[in-house]
Short mmCIF file of C-alpha atoms in Angstrom, two decimals:
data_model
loop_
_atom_site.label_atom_id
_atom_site.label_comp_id
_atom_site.label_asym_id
_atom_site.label_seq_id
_atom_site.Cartn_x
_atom_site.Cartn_y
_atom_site.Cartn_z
CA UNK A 17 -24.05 -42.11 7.97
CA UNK A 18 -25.56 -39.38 6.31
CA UNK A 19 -26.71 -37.19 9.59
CA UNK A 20 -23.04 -37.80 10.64
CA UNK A 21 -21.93 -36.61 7.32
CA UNK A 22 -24.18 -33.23 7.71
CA UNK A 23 -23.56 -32.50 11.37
CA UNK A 24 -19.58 -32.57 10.60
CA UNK A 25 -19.99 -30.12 7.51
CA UNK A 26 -22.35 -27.96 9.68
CA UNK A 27 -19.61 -28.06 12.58
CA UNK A 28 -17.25 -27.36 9.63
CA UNK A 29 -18.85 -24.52 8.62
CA UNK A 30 -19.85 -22.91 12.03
CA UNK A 31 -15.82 -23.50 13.02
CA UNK A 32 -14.67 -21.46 10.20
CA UNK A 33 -16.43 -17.88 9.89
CA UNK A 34 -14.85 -15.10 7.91
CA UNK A 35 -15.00 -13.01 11.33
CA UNK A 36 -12.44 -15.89 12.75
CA UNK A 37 -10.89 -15.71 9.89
CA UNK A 38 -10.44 -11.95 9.95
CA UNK A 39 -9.71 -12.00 14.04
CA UNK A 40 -7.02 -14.99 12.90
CA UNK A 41 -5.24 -12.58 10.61
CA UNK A 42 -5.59 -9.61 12.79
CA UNK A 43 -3.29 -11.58 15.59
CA UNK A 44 -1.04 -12.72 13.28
CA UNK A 45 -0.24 -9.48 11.95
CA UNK A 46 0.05 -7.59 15.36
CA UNK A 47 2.43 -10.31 16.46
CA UNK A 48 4.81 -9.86 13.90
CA UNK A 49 7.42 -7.34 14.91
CA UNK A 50 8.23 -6.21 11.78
CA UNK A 51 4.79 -4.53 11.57
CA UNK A 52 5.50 -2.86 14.41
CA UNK A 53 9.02 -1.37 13.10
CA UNK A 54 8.00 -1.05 9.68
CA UNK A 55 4.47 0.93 10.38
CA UNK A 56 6.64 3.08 13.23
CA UNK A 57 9.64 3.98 10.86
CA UNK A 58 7.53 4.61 7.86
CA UNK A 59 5.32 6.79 9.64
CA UNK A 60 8.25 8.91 11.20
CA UNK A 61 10.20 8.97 7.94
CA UNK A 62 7.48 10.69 6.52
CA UNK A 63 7.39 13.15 9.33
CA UNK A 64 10.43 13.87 9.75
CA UNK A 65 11.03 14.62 6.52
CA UNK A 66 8.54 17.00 6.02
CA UNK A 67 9.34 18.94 8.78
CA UNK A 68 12.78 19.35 7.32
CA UNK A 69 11.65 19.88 4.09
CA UNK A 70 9.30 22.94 5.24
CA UNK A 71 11.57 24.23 8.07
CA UNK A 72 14.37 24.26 4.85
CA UNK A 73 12.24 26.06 2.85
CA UNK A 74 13.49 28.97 0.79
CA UNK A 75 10.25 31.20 0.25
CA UNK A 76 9.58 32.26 -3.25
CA UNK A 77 10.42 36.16 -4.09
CA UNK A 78 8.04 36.05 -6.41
CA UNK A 79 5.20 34.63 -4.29
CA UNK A 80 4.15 32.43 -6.57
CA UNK A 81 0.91 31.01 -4.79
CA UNK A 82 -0.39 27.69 -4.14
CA UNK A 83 1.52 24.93 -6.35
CA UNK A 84 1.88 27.96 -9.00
CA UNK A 85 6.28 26.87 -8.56
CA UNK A 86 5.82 24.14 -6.38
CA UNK A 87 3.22 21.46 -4.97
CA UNK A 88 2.57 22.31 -0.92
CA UNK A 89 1.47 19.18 -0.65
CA UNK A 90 4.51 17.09 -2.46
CA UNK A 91 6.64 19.34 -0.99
CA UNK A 92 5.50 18.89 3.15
CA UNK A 93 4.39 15.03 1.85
CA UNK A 94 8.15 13.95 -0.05
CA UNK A 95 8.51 11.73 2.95
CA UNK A 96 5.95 9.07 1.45
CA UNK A 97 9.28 7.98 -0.91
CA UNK A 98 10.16 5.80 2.10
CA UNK A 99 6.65 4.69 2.76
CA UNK A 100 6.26 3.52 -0.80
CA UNK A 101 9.22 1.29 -0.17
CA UNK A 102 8.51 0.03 3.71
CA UNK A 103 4.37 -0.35 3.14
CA UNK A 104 5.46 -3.07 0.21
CA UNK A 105 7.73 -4.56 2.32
CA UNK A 106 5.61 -5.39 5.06
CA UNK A 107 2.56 -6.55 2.94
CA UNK A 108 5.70 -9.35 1.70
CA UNK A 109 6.19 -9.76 4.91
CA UNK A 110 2.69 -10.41 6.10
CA UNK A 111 2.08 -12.94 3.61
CA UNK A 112 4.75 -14.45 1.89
CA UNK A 113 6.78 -15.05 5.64
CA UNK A 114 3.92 -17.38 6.50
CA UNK A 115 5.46 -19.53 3.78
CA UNK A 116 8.87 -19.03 5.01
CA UNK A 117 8.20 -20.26 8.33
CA UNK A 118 5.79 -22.90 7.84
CA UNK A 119 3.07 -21.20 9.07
CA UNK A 120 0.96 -21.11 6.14
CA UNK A 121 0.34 -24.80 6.61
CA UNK A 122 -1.60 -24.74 9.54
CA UNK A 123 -3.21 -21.75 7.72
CA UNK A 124 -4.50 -23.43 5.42
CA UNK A 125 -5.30 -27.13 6.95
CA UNK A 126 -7.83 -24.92 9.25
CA UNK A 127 -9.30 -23.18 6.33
CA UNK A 128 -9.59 -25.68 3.71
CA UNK A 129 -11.05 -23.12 1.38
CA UNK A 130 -7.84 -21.15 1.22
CA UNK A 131 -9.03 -18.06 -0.69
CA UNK A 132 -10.44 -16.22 2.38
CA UNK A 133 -7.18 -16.58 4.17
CA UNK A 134 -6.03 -14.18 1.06
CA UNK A 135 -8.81 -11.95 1.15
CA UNK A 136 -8.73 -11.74 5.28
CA UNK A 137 -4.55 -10.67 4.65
CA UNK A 138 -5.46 -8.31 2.96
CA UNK A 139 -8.56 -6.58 4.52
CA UNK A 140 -6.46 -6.65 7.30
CA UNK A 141 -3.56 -5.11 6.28
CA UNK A 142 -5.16 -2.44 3.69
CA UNK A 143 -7.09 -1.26 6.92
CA UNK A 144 -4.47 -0.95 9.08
CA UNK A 145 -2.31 0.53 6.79
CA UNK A 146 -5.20 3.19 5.52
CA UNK A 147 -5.35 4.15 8.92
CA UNK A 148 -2.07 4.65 10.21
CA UNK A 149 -1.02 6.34 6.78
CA UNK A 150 -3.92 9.23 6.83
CA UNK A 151 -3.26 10.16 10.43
CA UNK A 152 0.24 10.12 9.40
CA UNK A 153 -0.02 11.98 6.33
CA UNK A 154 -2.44 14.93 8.09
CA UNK A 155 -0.52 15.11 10.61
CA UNK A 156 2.65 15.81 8.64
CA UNK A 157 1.06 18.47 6.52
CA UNK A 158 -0.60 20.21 8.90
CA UNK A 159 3.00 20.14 11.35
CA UNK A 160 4.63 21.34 8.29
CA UNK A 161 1.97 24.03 7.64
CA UNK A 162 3.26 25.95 10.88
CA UNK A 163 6.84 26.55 9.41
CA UNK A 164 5.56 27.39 5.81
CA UNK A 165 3.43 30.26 7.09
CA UNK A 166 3.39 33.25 5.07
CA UNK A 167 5.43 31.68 2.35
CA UNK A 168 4.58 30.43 -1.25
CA UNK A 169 4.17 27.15 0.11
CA UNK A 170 1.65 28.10 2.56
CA UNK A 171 -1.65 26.14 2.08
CA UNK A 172 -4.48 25.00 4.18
CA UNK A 173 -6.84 21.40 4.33
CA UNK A 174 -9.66 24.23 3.02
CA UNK A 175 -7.96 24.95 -0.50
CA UNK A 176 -9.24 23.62 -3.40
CA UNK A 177 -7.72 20.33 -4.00
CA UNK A 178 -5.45 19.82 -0.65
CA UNK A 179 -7.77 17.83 1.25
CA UNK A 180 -8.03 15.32 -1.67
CA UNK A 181 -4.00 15.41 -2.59
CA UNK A 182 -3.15 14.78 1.15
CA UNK A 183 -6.15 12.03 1.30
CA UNK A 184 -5.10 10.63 -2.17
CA UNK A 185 -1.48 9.82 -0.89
CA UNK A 186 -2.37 8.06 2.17
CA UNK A 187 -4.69 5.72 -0.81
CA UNK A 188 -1.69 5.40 -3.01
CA UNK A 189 0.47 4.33 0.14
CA UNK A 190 -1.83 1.68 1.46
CA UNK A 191 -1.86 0.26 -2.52
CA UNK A 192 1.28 0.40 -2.90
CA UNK A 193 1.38 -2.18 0.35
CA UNK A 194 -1.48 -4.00 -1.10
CA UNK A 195 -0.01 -4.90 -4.20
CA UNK A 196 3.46 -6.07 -2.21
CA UNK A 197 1.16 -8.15 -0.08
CA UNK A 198 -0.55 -9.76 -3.32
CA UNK A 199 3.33 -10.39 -4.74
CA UNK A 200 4.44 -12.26 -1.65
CA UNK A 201 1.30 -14.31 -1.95
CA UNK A 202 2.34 -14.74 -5.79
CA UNK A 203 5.91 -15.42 -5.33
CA UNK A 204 5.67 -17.37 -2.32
CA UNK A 205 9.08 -15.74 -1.43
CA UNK A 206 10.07 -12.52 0.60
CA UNK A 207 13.69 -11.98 -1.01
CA UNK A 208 12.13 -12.83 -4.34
CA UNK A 209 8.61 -10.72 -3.92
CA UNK A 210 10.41 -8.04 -3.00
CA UNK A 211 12.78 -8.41 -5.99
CA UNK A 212 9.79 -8.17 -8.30
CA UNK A 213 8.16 -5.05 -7.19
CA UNK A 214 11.70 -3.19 -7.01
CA UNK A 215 12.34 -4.12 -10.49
CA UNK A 216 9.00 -4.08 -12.23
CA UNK A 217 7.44 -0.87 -9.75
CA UNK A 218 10.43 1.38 -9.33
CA UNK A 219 13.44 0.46 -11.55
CA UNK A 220 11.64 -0.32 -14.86
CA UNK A 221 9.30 2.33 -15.15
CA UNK A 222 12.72 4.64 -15.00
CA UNK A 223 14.68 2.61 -17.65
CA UNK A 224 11.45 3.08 -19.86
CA UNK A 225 11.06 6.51 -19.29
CA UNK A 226 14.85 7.04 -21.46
CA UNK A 227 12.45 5.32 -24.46
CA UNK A 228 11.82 8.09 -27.05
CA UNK A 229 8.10 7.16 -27.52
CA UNK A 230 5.12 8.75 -26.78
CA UNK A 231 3.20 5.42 -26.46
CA UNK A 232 6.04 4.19 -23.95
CA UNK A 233 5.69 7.68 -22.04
CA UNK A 234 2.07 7.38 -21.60
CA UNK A 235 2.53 4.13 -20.24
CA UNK A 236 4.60 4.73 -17.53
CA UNK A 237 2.46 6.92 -16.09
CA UNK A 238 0.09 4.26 -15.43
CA UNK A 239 2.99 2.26 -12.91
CA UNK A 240 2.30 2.72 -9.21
CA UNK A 241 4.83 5.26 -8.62
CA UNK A 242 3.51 7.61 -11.48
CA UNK A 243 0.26 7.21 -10.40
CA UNK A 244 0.96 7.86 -7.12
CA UNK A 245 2.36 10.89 -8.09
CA UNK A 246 -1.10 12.32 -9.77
CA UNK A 247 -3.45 10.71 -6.95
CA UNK A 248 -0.90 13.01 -4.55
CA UNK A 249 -0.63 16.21 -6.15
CA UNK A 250 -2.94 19.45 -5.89
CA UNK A 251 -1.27 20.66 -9.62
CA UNK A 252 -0.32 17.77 -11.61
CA UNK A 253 2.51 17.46 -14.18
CA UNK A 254 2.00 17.53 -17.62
CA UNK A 255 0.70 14.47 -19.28
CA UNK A 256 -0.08 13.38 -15.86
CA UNK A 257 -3.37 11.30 -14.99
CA UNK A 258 -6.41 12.48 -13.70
CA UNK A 259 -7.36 11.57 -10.03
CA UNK A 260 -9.64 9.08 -11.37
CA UNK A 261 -6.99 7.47 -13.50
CA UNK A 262 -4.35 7.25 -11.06
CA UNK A 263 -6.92 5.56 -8.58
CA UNK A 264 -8.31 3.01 -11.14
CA UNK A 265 -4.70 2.17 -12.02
CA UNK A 266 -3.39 1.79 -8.89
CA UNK A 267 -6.45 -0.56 -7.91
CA UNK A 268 -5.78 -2.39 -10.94
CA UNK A 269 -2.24 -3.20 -9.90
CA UNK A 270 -3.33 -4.13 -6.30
CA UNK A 271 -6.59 -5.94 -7.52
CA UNK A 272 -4.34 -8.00 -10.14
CA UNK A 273 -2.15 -9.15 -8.04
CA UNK A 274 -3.94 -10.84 -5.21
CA UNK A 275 -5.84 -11.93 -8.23
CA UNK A 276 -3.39 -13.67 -9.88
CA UNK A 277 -2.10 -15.07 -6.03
CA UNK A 278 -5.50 -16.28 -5.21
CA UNK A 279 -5.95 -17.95 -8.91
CA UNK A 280 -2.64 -19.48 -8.24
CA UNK A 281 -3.18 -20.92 -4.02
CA UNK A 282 -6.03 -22.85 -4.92
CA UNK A 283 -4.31 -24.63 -7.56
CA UNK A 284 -0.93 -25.29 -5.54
CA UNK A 285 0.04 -27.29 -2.78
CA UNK A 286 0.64 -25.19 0.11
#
């Protein structure tokens, strides 16, 4: 009894590898055809808009210089408004649909340990969307860079900062879908996950912003869309976070929500 007992928990075990488990999640993601759209549209939102922002452009009389009026780099890169709203919605997508259609289930009946199902998600997703976001985000500035030309606005990868501002958004944006990944996981629902990050990420830090408090002010800044802001910008706003700052908050936001999904999955039915 006992040799049967160890060859099925070796079979167990050699069945369910965290490569398969990655590989699983990779199909599952490239089948959905909302990551398709979703990646597609965000990515030409955020061209497209930066073209027309820098073919629009209105030089400076007084040739201010690089970011001296304006950011280049928030100015060719104001597109990424659309990607911080489609990235979240197709991390909810990714994970809290499996629950909507059953899927999950069979998910989770082939890998009884349920956590790495979570962590594979999300590997999978924050690489994909890494990826497509930098080449998107490069691409844009650079495009944009040809219009801007001998204006105030004009800027190149090779200034100091630009490289890390255009690098920093593409982070931000592949956060910003990490955390709506770990609030589909949370919620369990894609109407209601989506909910949540619109009114805790985007509407609340707003309403709090009307506070008159210093305490409440510096606070907001440390919401994903503030952050973001910093992490993207060669000149940062006053009172805005430092590089290091932003990052660490935005990973915090990310990193506590799969937390709290994962503390949560292996405690309830699926």
């Amino acid at each position: 009894m006992s040799t049967i007992r160890t060859i099925r928990t070796g079979t167990a075990r050699a069945g369910v590898t965290r490569t398969r488990v990655l590989r699983s999640e990779w199909h599952k993601f490239w089948t959905l055809r909302s990551t398709w759209i979703t990646l597609t549209a965000a990515s030409l939102l955020i061209l497209a808009t930066g073209l027309i922002m820098a073919i629009g452009h209105e030089p400076d009389p007084a040739g201010g210089g690089l970011g001296e009026v304006r950011d280049p780099v928030v100015l060719t890169l104001l597109g990424v408004q659309f990607g911080q709203i489609l990235l979240p919605v197709l991390g909810v997508l990714f994970s809290a649909g499996e629950y909507s259609t059953g899927m999950i289930r069979a998910s989770l009946s082939a890998v009884p340990r349920r956590l790495p199902v979570l962590w594979a998600k999300a590997a999978v997703f924050a690489a994909v969307a890494l990826t497509v976001t930098t080449a998107t985000v490069f691409a844009t500035f650079l495009l944009a860079q040809i219009f801007l030309a001998d204006t105030d606005m004009a800027a190149s990868l090779t200034d100091p900062g630009v490289t890390g501002a255009v690098a920093g958004t593409a982070v931000a944006l592949t956060l910003f879908g990490v955390l709506g990944l770990g609030l589909g996981a949370l919620t369990r629902s894609v109407p209601g996950a989506i909910g949540v990050f619109f009114a805790g990420m985007v509407i609340l830090p707003e309403v709090l912003s009307a506070v008159d408090s210093d305490v409440v002010s510096s606070a907001v800044g440390y919401f994903p869309a503030r952050a973001s802001e910093s992490l993207g910008a060669v000149l940062p706003r006053d009172g805005a976070l430092s590089d290091g700052t932003a990052l660490f908050a935005l990973c915090l936001w990310a990193v506590a929500a799969l937390a709290s999904a994962g503390w949560l999955l292996k405690r309830r039915d699926a």
